[in-house]
DNA sequence: TCTGGGGTCCTAGGACCC
DNA sequence: TCTGGGGTCCTAGGACCC
């Protein structure tokens, strides 16, 4: 491993799902747009997936219950999640981005890391490259993105979030610690609501507070995560930009329209979910060994039960049978059920499998 | 505020083997 | 019958990501 300085670019599409919807339907221009569950006049169950900036002005945001979004802005345009459409646009953009990078990592449907160390001489060239990327995406796909450039993935990702939408933020190695210090801890990767609360309890609010904290105390409080927090707070992240491999699990969940105790209904849903999982797994040419079922009751208490088969299989029958076994053993028939889910995992590659036969 | 759906990774305890 | 240490696999739950 050489000590060569790296330059990493993080590309993040701006409010991707609604941006695609707006592109497809010019009537949406200038209006608040929300992609997510059916609001059902304020009685809908699901959540907001994405909303555009106009909708954000009403206080709406991702993950918010759709019923609340309706209260805040009933006049917004509500659209269901058209995943196939976004998936298509995404793959166009990803193959466009890939050619700019020596190393490429798709992070999600609308984000990617590009390792460009050998493609650019310095940060000025990296910035010019970032502008070129923004131009090409806008020309070809008619949507904007925000880009962060930095010495590693962590800094590039945080930087891309600083100026949005249509932003570009470059953080050079020597500016990293100063850049991070005043930001709230929540901006760090892997720091969610729980970790934020826990940090607050020991008086830590900003990334700079973490950087100035005793690393051994952090480790006592957060285990290996504590060490990671300390390193991240100093802008240190050695993780590589690497191509994503095969999925490690494939699952389908379903939240019922209303909580139910009707077991026949629940078993039908599980069969349907098993079938969907099976089709997906079959398309990917995978064999699974582990089956997991998920049950969420009306009070949101959620349990998972899993069984690892003594063999890898690609048969629907095995999936459905195992799901039934697991549910029969663990389901509490006296409680109302809100959601059920089916997951397959512990995949054996087909190559390995062939050797065993 | 009353919480979707698709994932990944980590932890901790128990079973089992040597 | 009581005892150890290490390794691996399995299960359940939780935090986090978009």
mmCIF file with all atom_site columns, N, CA, C and O (backbone and C1' of nucleotides) in Angstrom, chain A residues 108 110 157 192 195 303-304 306 308, chain C residues 10-18:
data_model
loop_
_atom_site.group_PDB
_atom_site.id
_atom_site.type_symbol
_atom_site.label_atom_id
_atom_site.label_alt_id
_atom_site.label_comp_id
_atom_site.label_asym_id
_atom_site.label_entity_id
_atom_site.label_seq_id
_atom_site.pdbx_PDB_ins_code
_atom_site.Cartn_x
_atom_site.Cartn_y
_atom_site.Cartn_z
_atom_site.occupancy
_atom_site.B_iso_or_equiv
_atom_site.pdbx_formal_charge
_atom_site.auth_seq_id
_atom_site.auth_comp_id
_atom_site.auth_asym_id
_atom_site.auth_atom_id
_atom_site.pdbx_PDB_model_num
ATOM 1  N N     . UNK A 1 108 ? -25.627 4.014   -3.791 1.00 0.00 ? 108 UNK A N     1
ATOM 2  C CA    . UNK A 1 108 ? -27.077 3.834   -3.683 1.00 0.00 ? 108 UNK A CA    1
ATOM 3  C C     . UNK A 1 108 ? -27.638 4.114   -5.067 1.00 0.00 ? 108 UNK A C     1
ATOM 4  O O     . UNK A 1 108 ? -26.888 4.309   -6.014 1.00 0.00 ? 108 UNK A O     1
ATOM 5  N N     . UNK A 1 110 ? -28.792 6.721   -6.177 1.00 0.00 ? 110 UNK A N     1
ATOM 6  C CA    . UNK A 1 110 ? -28.494 8.081   -6.666 1.00 0.00 ? 110 UNK A CA    1
ATOM 7  C C     . UNK A 1 110 ? -27.170 8.656   -6.154 1.00 0.00 ? 110 UNK A C     1
ATOM 8  O O     . UNK A 1 110 ? -26.992 9.863   -6.160 1.00 0.00 ? 110 UNK A O     1
ATOM 9  N N     . UNK A 1 157 ? -18.007 12.669  0.803  1.00 0.00 ? 157 UNK A N     1
ATOM 10 C CA    . UNK A 1 157 ? -19.460 12.529  1.015  1.00 0.00 ? 157 UNK A CA    1
ATOM 11 C C     . UNK A 1 157 ? -20.016 13.674  1.843  1.00 0.00 ? 157 UNK A C     1
ATOM 12 O O     . UNK A 1 157 ? -21.069 14.229  1.515  1.00 0.00 ? 157 UNK A O     1
ATOM 13 N N     . UNK A 1 192 ? -26.294 8.192   13.577 1.00 0.00 ? 192 UNK A N     1
ATOM 14 C CA    . UNK A 1 192 ? -27.721 8.440   13.421 1.00 0.00 ? 192 UNK A CA    1
ATOM 15 C C     . UNK A 1 192 ? -28.279 9.033   14.696 1.00 0.00 ? 192 UNK A C     1
ATOM 16 O O     . UNK A 1 192 ? -27.534 9.587   15.514 1.00 0.00 ? 192 UNK A O     1
ATOM 17 N N     . UNK A 1 195 ? -26.854 7.394   18.194 1.00 0.00 ? 195 UNK A N     1
ATOM 18 C CA    . UNK A 1 195 ? -25.469 7.742   18.517 1.00 0.00 ? 195 UNK A CA    1
ATOM 19 C C     . UNK A 1 195 ? -25.358 9.235   18.832 1.00 0.00 ? 195 UNK A C     1
ATOM 20 O O     . UNK A 1 195 ? -24.625 9.630   19.748 1.00 0.00 ? 195 UNK A O     1
ATOM 21 N N     . UNK A 1 303 ? -40.146 -8.671  15.487 1.00 0.00 ? 303 UNK A N     1
ATOM 22 C CA    . UNK A 1 303 ? -39.321 -9.853  15.748 1.00 0.00 ? 303 UNK A CA    1
ATOM 23 C C     . UNK A 1 303 ? -38.891 -10.483 14.440 1.00 0.00 ? 303 UNK A C     1
ATOM 24 O O     . UNK A 1 303 ? -39.618 -10.459 13.463 1.00 0.00 ? 303 UNK A O     1
ATOM 25 N N     . UNK A 1 304 ? -37.687 -11.077 14.459 1.00 0.00 ? 304 UNK A N     1
ATOM 26 C CA    . UNK A 1 304 ? -37.250 -11.845 13.296 1.00 0.00 ? 304 UNK A CA    1
ATOM 27 C C     . UNK A 1 304 ? -36.933 -13.263 13.761 1.00 0.00 ? 304 UNK A C     1
ATOM 28 O O     . UNK A 1 304 ? -36.504 -13.472 14.904 1.00 0.00 ? 304 UNK A O     1
ATOM 29 N N     . UNK A 1 306 ? -35.126 -16.853 12.112 1.00 0.00 ? 306 UNK A N     1
ATOM 30 C CA    . UNK A 1 306 ? -34.440 -17.362 10.924 1.00 0.00 ? 306 UNK A CA    1
ATOM 31 C C     . UNK A 1 306 ? -34.057 -18.816 11.095 1.00 0.00 ? 306 UNK A C     1
ATOM 32 O O     . UNK A 1 306 ? -33.929 -19.333 12.199 1.00 0.00 ? 306 UNK A O     1
ATOM 33 N N     . UNK A 1 308 ? -31.368 -21.656 9.198  1.00 0.00 ? 308 UNK A N     1
ATOM 34 C CA    . UNK A 1 308 ? -30.365 -21.981 8.197  1.00 0.00 ? 308 UNK A CA    1
ATOM 35 C C     . UNK A 1 308 ? -30.536 -23.447 7.827  1.00 0.00 ? 308 UNK A C     1
ATOM 36 O O     . UNK A 1 308 ? -30.470 -24.325 8.685  1.00 0.00 ? 308 UNK A O     1
ATOM 37 P P     . DC  C 2 10  ? -24.290 -21.938 9.695  1.00 0.00 ? 10  DC  C P     1
ATOM 38 O "O5'" . DC  C 2 10  ? -25.301 -21.568 10.860 1.00 0.00 ? 10  DC  C "O5'" 1
ATOM 39 C "C5'" . DC  C 2 10  ? -25.733 -22.579 11.761 1.00 0.00 ? 10  DC  C "C5'" 1
ATOM 40 C "C4'" . DC  C 2 10  ? -26.496 -21.917 12.889 1.00 0.00 ? 10  DC  C "C4'" 1
ATOM 41 C "C3'" . DC  C 2 10  ? -27.523 -20.892 12.410 1.00 0.00 ? 10  DC  C "C3'" 1
ATOM 42 O "O3'" . DC  C 2 10  ? -28.822 -21.317 12.779 1.00 0.00 ? 10  DC  C "O3'" 1
ATOM 43 C "C1'" . DC  C 2 10  ? -26.191 -20.031 14.201 1.00 0.00 ? 10  DC  C "C1'" 1
ATOM 44 P P     . DT  C 2 11  ? -30.058 -20.469 12.316 1.00 0.00 ? 11  DT  C P     1
ATOM 45 O "O5'" . DT  C 2 11  ? -30.330 -19.516 13.563 1.00 0.00 ? 11  DT  C "O5'" 1
ATOM 46 C "C5'" . DT  C 2 11  ? -30.609 -20.079 14.837 1.00 0.00 ? 11  DT  C "C5'" 1
ATOM 47 C "C4'" . DT  C 2 11  ? -30.846 -18.964 15.827 1.00 0.00 ? 11  DT  C "C4'" 1
ATOM 48 C "C3'" . DT  C 2 11  ? -31.848 -17.906 15.350 1.00 0.00 ? 11  DT  C "C3'" 1
ATOM 49 O "O3'" . DT  C 2 11  ? -32.855 -17.776 16.330 1.00 0.00 ? 11  DT  C "O3'" 1
ATOM 50 C "C1'" . DT  C 2 11  ? -29.831 -16.881 16.092 1.00 0.00 ? 11  DT  C "C1'" 1
ATOM 51 P P     . DA  C 2 12  ? -34.121 -16.900 16.045 1.00 0.00 ? 12  DA  C P     1
ATOM 52 O "O5'" . DA  C 2 12  ? -33.759 -15.512 16.739 1.00 0.00 ? 12  DA  C "O5'" 1
ATOM 53 C "C5'" . DA  C 2 12  ? -33.559 -15.458 18.158 1.00 0.00 ? 12  DA  C "C5'" 1
ATOM 54 C "C4'" . DA  C 2 12  ? -33.288 -14.029 18.555 1.00 0.00 ? 12  DA  C "C4'" 1
ATOM 55 C "C3'" . DA  C 2 12  ? -34.224 -13.013 17.894 1.00 0.00 ? 12  DA  C "C3'" 1
ATOM 56 O "O3'" . DA  C 2 12  ? -34.824 -12.247 18.928 1.00 0.00 ? 12  DA  C "O3'" 1
ATOM 57 C "C1'" . DA  C 2 12  ? -31.935 -12.408 17.540 1.00 0.00 ? 12  DA  C "C1'" 1
ATOM 58 P P     . DG  C 2 13  ? -35.802 -11.039 18.607 1.00 0.00 ? 13  DG  C P     1
ATOM 59 O "O5'" . DG  C 2 13  ? -34.816 -9.797  18.697 1.00 0.00 ? 13  DG  C "O5'" 1
ATOM 60 C "C5'" . DG  C 2 13  ? -33.959 -9.685  19.834 1.00 0.00 ? 13  DG  C "C5'" 1
ATOM 61 C "C4'" . DG  C 2 13  ? -33.033 -8.514  19.623 1.00 0.00 ? 13  DG  C "C4'" 1
ATOM 62 C "C3'" . DG  C 2 13  ? -33.721 -7.261  19.069 1.00 0.00 ? 13  DG  C "C3'" 1
ATOM 63 O "O3'" . DG  C 2 13  ? -33.384 -6.173  19.915 1.00 0.00 ? 13  DG  C "O3'" 1
ATOM 64 C "C1'" . DG  C 2 13  ? -31.781 -7.766  17.823 1.00 0.00 ? 13  DG  C "C1'" 1
ATOM 65 P P     . DG  C 2 14  ? -34.168 -4.781  19.790 1.00 0.00 ? 14  DG  C P     1
ATOM 66 O "O5'" . DG  C 2 14  ? -32.998 -3.805  19.324 1.00 0.00 ? 14  DG  C "O5'" 1
ATOM 67 C "C5'" . DG  C 2 14  ? -31.701 -3.962  19.899 1.00 0.00 ? 14  DG  C "C5'" 1
ATOM 68 C "C4'" . DG  C 2 14  ? -30.714 -3.161  19.095 1.00 0.00 ? 14  DG  C "C4'" 1
ATOM 69 C "C3'" . DG  C 2 14  ? -31.304 -1.883  18.500 1.00 0.00 ? 14  DG  C "C3'" 1
ATOM 70 O "O3'" . DG  C 2 14  ? -30.400 -0.820  18.731 1.00 0.00 ? 14  DG  C "O3'" 1
ATOM 71 C "C1'" . DG  C 2 14  ? -30.275 -3.151  16.817 1.00 0.00 ? 14  DG  C "C1'" 1
ATOM 72 P P     . DA  C 2 15  ? -30.941 0.693   18.717 1.00 0.00 ? 15  DA  C P     1
ATOM 73 O "O5'" . DA  C 2 15  ? -29.910 1.386   17.723 1.00 0.00 ? 15  DA  C "O5'" 1
ATOM 74 C "C5'" . DA  C 2 15  ? -28.513 1.213   17.909 1.00 0.00 ? 15  DA  C "C5'" 1
ATOM 75 C "C4'" . DA  C 2 15  ? -27.829 1.515   16.611 1.00 0.00 ? 15  DA  C "C4'" 1
ATOM 76 C "C3'" . DA  C 2 15  ? -28.428 2.718   15.884 1.00 0.00 ? 15  DA  C "C3'" 1
ATOM 77 O "O3'" . DA  C 2 15  ? -27.445 3.737   15.740 1.00 0.00 ? 15  DA  C "O3'" 1
ATOM 78 C "C1'" . DA  C 2 15  ? -28.195 0.843   14.412 1.00 0.00 ? 15  DA  C "C1'" 1
ATOM 79 P P     . DC  C 2 16  ? -27.832 5.144   15.131 1.00 0.00 ? 16  DC  C P     1
ATOM 80 O "O5'" . DC  C 2 16  ? -27.564 4.924   13.574 1.00 0.00 ? 16  DC  C "O5'" 1
ATOM 81 C "C5'" . DC  C 2 16  ? -26.259 4.568   13.127 1.00 0.00 ? 16  DC  C "C5'" 1
ATOM 82 C "C4'" . DC  C 2 16  ? -26.340 4.124   11.694 1.00 0.00 ? 16  DC  C "C4'" 1
ATOM 83 C "C3'" . DC  C 2 16  ? -27.103 5.073   10.778 1.00 0.00 ? 16  DC  C "C3'" 1
ATOM 84 O "O3'" . DC  C 2 16  ? -26.201 6.012   10.204 1.00 0.00 ? 16  DC  C "O3'" 1
ATOM 85 C "C1'" . DC  C 2 16  ? -27.505 2.759   10.263 1.00 0.00 ? 16  DC  C "C1'" 1
ATOM 86 P P     . DC  C 2 17  ? -26.817 7.171   9.278  1.00 0.00 ? 17  DC  C P     1
ATOM 87 O "O5'" . DC  C 2 17  ? -26.931 6.459   7.854  1.00 0.00 ? 17  DC  C "O5'" 1
ATOM 88 C "C5'" . DC  C 2 17  ? -25.755 5.982   7.211  1.00 0.00 ? 17  DC  C "C5'" 1
ATOM 89 C "C4'" . DC  C 2 17  ? -26.144 5.398   5.875  1.00 0.00 ? 17  DC  C "C4'" 1
ATOM 90 C "C3'" . DC  C 2 17  ? -27.185 6.237   5.148  1.00 0.00 ? 17  DC  C "C3'" 1
ATOM 91 O "O3'" . DC  C 2 17  ? -26.559 7.168   4.295  1.00 0.00 ? 17  DC  C "O3'" 1
ATOM 92 C "C1'" . DC  C 2 17  ? -27.771 3.938   5.077  1.00 0.00 ? 17  DC  C "C1'" 1
ATOM 93 P P     . DC  C 2 18  ? -27.404 8.364   3.699  1.00 0.00 ? 18  DC  C P     1
ATOM 94 O "O5'" . DC  C 2 18  ? -28.258 7.737   2.517  1.00 0.00 ? 18  DC  C "O5'" 1
ATOM 95 C "C5'" . DC  C 2 18  ? -27.599 7.118   1.409  1.00 0.00 ? 18  DC  C "C5'" 1
ATOM 96 C "C4'" . DC  C 2 18  ? -28.667 6.540   0.508  1.00 0.00 ? 18  DC  C "C4'" 1
ATOM 97 C "C3'" . DC  C 2 18  ? -29.645 7.583   -0.015 1.00 0.00 ? 18  DC  C "C3'" 1
ATOM 98 O "O3'" . DC  C 2 18  ? -29.796 7.419   -1.409 1.00 0.00 ? 18  DC  C "O3'" 1
ATOM 99 C "C1'" . DC  C 2 18  ? -30.824 5.815   1.071  1.00 0.00 ? 18  DC  C "C1'" 1
#
